[in-house]
Short mmCIF file of C-alpha atoms in Angstrom, two decimals:
data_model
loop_
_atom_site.label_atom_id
_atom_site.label_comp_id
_atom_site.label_asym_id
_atom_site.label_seq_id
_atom_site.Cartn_x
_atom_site.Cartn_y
_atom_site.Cartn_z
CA UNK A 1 20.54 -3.04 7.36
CA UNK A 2 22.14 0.08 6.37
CA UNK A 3 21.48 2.59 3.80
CA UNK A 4 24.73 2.26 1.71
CA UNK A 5 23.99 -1.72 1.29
CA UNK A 6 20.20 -1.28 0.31
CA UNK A 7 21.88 1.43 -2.28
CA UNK A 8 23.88 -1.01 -3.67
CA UNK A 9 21.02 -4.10 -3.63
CA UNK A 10 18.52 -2.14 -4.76
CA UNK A 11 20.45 -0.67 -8.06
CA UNK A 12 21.61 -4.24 -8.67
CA UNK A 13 18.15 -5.63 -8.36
CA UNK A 14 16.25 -2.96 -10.85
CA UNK A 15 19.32 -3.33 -13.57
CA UNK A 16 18.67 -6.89 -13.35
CA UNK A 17 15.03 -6.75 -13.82
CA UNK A 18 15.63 -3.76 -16.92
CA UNK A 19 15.72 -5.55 -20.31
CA UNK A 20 17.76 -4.01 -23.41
CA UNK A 21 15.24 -3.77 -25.00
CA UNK A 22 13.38 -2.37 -23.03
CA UNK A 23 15.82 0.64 -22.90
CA UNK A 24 16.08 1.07 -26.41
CA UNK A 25 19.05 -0.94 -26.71
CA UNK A 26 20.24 -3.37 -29.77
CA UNK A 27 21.78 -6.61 -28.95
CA UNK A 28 21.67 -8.13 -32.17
CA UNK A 29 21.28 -11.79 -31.50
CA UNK A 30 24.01 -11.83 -29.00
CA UNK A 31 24.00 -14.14 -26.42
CA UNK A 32 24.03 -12.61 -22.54
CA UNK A 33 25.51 -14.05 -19.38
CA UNK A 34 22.52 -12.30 -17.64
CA UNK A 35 18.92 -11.13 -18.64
CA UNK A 36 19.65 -7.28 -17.07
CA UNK A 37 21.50 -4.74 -18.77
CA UNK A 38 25.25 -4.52 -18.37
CA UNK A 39 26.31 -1.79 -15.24
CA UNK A 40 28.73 -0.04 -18.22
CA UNK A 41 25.08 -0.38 -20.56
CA UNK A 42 22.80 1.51 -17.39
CA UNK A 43 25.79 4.33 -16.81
CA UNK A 44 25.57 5.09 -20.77
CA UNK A 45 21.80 5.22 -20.60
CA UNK A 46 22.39 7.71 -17.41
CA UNK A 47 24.90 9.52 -18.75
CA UNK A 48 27.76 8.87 -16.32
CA UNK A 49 30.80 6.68 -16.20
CA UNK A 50 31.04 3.27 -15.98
CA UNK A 51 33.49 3.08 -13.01
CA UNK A 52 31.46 5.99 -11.14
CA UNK A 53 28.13 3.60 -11.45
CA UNK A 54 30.29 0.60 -10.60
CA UNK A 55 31.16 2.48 -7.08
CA UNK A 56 28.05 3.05 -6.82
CA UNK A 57 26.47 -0.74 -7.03
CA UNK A 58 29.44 -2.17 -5.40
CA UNK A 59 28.47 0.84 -2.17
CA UNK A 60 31.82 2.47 -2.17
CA UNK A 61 30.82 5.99 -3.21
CA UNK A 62 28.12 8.41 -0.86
CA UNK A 63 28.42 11.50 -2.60
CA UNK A 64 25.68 11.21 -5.18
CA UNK A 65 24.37 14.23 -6.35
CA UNK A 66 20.69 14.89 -6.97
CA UNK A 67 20.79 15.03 -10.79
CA UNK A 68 23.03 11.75 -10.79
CA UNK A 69 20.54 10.13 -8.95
CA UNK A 70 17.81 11.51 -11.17
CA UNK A 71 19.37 10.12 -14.03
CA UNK A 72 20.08 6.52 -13.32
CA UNK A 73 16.57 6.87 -12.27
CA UNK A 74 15.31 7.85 -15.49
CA UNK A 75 17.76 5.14 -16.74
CA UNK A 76 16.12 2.13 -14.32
CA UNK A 77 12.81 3.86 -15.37
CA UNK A 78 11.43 4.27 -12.20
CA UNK A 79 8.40 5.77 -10.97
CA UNK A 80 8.25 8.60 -8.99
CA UNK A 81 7.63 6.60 -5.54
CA UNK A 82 10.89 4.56 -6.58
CA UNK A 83 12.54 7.60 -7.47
CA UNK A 84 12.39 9.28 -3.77
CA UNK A 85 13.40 5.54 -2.43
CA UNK A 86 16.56 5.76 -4.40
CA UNK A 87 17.20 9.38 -2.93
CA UNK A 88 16.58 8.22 0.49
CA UNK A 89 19.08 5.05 0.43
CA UNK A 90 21.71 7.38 -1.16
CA UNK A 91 21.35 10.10 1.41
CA UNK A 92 24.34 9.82 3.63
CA UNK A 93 23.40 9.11 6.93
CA UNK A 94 23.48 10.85 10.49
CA UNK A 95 26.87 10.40 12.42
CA UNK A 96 26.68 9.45 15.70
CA UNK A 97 26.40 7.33 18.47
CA UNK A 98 24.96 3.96 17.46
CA UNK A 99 20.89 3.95 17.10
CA UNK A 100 19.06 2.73 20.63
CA UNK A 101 17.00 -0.44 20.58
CA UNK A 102 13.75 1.38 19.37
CA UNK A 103 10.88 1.14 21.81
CA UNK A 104 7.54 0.26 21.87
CA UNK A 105 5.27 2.21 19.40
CA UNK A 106 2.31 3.96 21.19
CA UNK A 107 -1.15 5.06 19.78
CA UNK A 108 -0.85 8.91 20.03
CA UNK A 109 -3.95 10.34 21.54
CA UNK A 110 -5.35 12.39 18.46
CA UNK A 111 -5.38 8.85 16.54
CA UNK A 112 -6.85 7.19 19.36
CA UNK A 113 -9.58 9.76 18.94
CA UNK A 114 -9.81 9.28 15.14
CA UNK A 115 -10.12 5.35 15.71
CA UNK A 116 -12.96 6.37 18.07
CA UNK A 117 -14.86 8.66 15.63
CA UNK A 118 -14.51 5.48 13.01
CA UNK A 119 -17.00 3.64 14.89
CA UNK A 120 -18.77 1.47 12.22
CA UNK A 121 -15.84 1.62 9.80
CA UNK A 122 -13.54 -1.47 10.07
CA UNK A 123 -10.41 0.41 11.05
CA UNK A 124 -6.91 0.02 12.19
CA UNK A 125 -3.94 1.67 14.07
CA UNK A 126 -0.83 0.40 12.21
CA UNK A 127 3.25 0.89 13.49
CA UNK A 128 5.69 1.13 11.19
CA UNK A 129 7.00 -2.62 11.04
CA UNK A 130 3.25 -3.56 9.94
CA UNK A 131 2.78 -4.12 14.35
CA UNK A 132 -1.35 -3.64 14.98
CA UNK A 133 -1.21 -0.84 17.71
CA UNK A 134 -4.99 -1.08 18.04
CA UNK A 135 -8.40 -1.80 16.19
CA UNK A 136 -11.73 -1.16 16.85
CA UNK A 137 -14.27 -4.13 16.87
CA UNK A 138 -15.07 -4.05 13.04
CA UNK A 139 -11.36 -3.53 12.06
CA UNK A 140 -10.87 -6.66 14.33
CA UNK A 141 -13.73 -9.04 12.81
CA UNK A 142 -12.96 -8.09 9.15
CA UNK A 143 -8.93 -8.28 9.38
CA UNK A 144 -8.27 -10.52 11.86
CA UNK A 145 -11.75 -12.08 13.61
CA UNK A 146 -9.26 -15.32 14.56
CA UNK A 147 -6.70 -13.33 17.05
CA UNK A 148 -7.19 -12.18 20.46
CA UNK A 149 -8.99 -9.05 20.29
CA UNK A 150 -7.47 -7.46 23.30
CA UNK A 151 -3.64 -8.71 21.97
CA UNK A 152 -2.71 -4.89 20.52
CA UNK A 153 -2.78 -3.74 24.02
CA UNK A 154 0.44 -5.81 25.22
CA UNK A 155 3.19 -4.97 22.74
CA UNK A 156 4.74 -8.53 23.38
CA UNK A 157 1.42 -10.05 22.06
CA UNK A 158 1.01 -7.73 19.40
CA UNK A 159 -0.62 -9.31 15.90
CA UNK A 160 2.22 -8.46 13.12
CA UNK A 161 0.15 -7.62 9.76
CA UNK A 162 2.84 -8.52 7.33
CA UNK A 163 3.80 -11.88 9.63
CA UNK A 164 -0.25 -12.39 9.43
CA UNK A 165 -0.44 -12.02 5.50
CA UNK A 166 2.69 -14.10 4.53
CA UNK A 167 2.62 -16.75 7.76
CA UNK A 168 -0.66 -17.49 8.37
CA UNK A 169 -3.01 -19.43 6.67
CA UNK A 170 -6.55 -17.93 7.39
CA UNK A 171 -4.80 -14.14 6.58
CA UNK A 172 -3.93 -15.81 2.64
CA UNK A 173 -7.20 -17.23 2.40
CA UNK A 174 -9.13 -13.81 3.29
CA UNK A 175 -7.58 -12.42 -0.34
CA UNK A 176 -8.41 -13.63 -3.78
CA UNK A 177 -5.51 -11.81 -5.18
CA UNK A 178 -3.31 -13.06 -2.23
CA UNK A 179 0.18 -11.96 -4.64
CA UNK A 180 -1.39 -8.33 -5.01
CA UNK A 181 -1.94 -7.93 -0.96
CA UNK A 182 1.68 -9.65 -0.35
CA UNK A 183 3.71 -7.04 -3.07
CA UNK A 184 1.95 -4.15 -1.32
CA UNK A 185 3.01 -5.31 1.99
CA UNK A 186 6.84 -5.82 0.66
CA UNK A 187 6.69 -2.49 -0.78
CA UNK A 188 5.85 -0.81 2.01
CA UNK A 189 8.65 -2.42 4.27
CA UNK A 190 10.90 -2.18 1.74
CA UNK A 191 10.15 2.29 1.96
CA UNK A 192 10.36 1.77 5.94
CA UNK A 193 13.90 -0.02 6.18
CA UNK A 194 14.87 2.90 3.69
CA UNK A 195 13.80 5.79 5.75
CA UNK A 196 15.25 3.78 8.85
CA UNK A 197 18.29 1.94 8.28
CA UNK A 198 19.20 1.24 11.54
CA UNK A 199 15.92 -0.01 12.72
CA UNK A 200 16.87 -3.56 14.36
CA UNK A 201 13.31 -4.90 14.96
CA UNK A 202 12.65 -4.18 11.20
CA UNK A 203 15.79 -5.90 10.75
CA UNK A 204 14.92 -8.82 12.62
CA UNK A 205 11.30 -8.71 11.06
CA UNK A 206 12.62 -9.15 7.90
CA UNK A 207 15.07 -11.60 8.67
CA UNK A 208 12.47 -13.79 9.88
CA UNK A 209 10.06 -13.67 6.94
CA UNK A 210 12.78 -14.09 5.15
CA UNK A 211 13.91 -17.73 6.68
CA UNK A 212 10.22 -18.36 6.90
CA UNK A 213 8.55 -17.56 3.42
CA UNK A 214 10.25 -18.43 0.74
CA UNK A 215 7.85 -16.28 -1.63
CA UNK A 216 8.48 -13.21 0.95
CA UNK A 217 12.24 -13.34 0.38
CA UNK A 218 11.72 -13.50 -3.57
CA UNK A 219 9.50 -10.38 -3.33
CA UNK A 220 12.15 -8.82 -1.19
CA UNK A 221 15.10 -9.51 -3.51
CA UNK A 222 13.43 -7.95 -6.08
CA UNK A 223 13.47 -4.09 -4.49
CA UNK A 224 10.13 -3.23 -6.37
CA UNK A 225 8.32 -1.03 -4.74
CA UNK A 226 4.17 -0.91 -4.79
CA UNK A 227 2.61 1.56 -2.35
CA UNK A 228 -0.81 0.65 -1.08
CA UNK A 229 -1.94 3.87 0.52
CA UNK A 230 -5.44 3.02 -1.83
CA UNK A 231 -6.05 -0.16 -2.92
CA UNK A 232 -9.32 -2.44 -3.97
CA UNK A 233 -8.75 -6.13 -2.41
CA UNK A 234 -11.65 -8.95 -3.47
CA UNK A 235 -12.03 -10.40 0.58
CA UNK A 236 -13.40 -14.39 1.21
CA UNK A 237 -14.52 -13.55 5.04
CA UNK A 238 -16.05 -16.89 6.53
CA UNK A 239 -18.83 -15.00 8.29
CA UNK A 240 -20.18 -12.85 5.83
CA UNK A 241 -19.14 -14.23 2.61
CA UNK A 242 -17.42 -12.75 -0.69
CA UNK A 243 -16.86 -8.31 -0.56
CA UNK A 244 -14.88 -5.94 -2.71
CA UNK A 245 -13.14 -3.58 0.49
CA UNK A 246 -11.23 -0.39 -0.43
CA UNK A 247 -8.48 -0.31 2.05
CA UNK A 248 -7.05 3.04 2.34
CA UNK A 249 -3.90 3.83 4.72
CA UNK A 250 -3.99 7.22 6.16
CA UNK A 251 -0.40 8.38 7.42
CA UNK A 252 1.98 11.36 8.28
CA UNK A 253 3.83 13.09 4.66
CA UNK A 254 6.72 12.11 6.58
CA UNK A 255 5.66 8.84 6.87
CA UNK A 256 6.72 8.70 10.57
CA UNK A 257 4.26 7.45 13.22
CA UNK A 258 1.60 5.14 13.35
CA UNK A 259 -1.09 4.84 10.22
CA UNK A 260 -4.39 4.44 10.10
CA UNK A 261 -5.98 1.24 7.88
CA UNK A 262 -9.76 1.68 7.01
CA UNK A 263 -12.21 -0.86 5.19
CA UNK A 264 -15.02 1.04 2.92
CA UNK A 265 -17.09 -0.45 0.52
CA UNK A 266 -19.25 1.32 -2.06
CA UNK A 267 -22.54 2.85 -0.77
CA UNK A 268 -25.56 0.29 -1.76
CA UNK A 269 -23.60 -2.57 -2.75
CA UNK A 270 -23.65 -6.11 -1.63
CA UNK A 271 -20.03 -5.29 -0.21
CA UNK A 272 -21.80 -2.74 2.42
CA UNK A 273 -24.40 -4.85 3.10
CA UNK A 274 -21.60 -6.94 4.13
CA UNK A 275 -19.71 -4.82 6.26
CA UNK A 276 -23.03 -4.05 7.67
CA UNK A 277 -23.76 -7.16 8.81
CA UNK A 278 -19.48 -7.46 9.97
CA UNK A 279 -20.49 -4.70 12.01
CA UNK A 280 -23.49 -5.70 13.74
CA UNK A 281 -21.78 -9.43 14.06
CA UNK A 282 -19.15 -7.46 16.40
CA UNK A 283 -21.21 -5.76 18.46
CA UNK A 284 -21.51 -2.35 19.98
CA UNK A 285 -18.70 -0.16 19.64
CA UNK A 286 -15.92 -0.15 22.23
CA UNK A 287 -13.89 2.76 23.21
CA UNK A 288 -10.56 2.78 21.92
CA UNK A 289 -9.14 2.48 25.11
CA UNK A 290 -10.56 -1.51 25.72
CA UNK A 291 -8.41 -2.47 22.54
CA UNK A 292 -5.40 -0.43 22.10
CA UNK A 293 -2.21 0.48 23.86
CA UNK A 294 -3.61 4.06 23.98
CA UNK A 295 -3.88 4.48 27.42
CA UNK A 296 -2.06 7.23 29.28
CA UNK A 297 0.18 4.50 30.92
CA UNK A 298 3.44 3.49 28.64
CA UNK A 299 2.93 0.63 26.15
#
């Protein structure tokens, strides 16, 4: 992957998906070689030239300015999540030497502590390819109940959320709105392999649920993106039954680092009692160090 190419993919793919008339546009009847508006129809709507945009879809030009960029956005009609995606593929990137193999993510020790003081709360430590970097008992039993508990500690064993949620079976059937869950795990790897490019497990990730799911690659060709920082998801969970779980994802502004997934459910309803019950079915709380890579050693 590299910035310049997801530029170019991603203006192609929201053109493509923009209607005339949903820009305003008349076509009178005519008859169109493609559903998307024309690249000389979006750089009118913008403001710009038609070559300039062309360069610009076709990954040849790097100098974007900030108003140009704000404009095609406005033209695409993007949201304001989109909007900083488009200004992060179109910054130019870092020279250098070529980016290192990353390494393995580790817990950092003040989100170790946080996972510790969520004892109760079915909760999640989350790397930025979707990796599980650790869980506590309840975040184990209501995400994943069916994998090896102690599997975040070895990052060769470690469960992959978004290979879990498009790949395996018992993952689809925890959702009722399986699409919803799937488009707000896209999105969000779709905002990592922006912010970095040269990221070649992410590559490879995505390279393999691409081969692997076809309904992951359509999602991916599309370039929408659908944050799911807060987000209600209607849960089948074989050992407690039907719950409504708000899953909230707390992260770094920068969006660097690992993220923390929690599982709440609103006070007094049959979805507590639920996760009630989830959490006595797990047992006593373990410390954080029994299930995670968060040990002083290297992970």
């Amino acid at each position: 992957m590299n910035k310049h190419g997801q530029l170019a993919e991603f203006l192609q793919a929201r053109r493509g998906l923009l209607h005339p008339e949903d820009a305003g546009l008349q076509t009178y009847g005519e008859r169109r070689r493609v559903p998307g508006l024309r690249r000389e129809e979006l750089a009118m709507l913008a403001g710009i030239s038609a070559p300039y945009y062309a360069r610009l879809e076709q990954g040849q030009s790097r100098n974007a300015s900030r108003e140009v960029l704000d404009a095609i956005a406005t033209a695409l009609h993007l949201d304001e999540t989109e909007r900083a995606h488009l200004h992060e593929l179109a910054r130019a990137p870092k020279r250098g030497r070529a980016a290192p193999r990353p390494r393995p993510e580790r817990v950092p020790p003040a989100t170790s502590a946080l996972l510790l003081a969520l004892a109760g709360t079915p909760a999640l430590v989350m790397g930025r390819r979707s990796d599980v970097l650790a869980w506590n008992p309840q975040g184990h039993a209501l995400f994943a109940g069916h994998v090896d508990p102690d599997s975040p500690a070895e990052p060769g064993r470690r469960p992959n959320m978004a290979k879990l949620v498009f790949l395996d079976a018992h993952t689809r059937e925890l959702y009722a709105d399986w699409p919803a869950k799937a488009r707000a795990v896209v999105g969000n790897l779709r905002l990592t392999a922006g912010r970095h490019p040269q990221d070649s497990l992410l590559a490879g990730l995505v390279g393999e649920l691409t081969m692997r799911s076809p309904e992951f690659a359509a999602m991916w060709a599309d370039h929408r993106i659908v944050v799911c920082d807060v987000a209600d998801y209607e849960m089948h969970h074989p050992s407690v039954g039907i719950l409504t779980v708000t899953q909230q994802t707390l992260q770094s502004p920068q969006g660097d680092g690992p993220a923390v997934v929690i599982a709440t459910a609103t006070a007094g309803s049959p979805s507590a009692t639920a996760l009630s019950l989830l959490a006595h079915a797990s047992g006593p709380s373990e410390t954080a160090q029994t299930r995670t890579g968060a040990r002083s050693r290297p992970s």
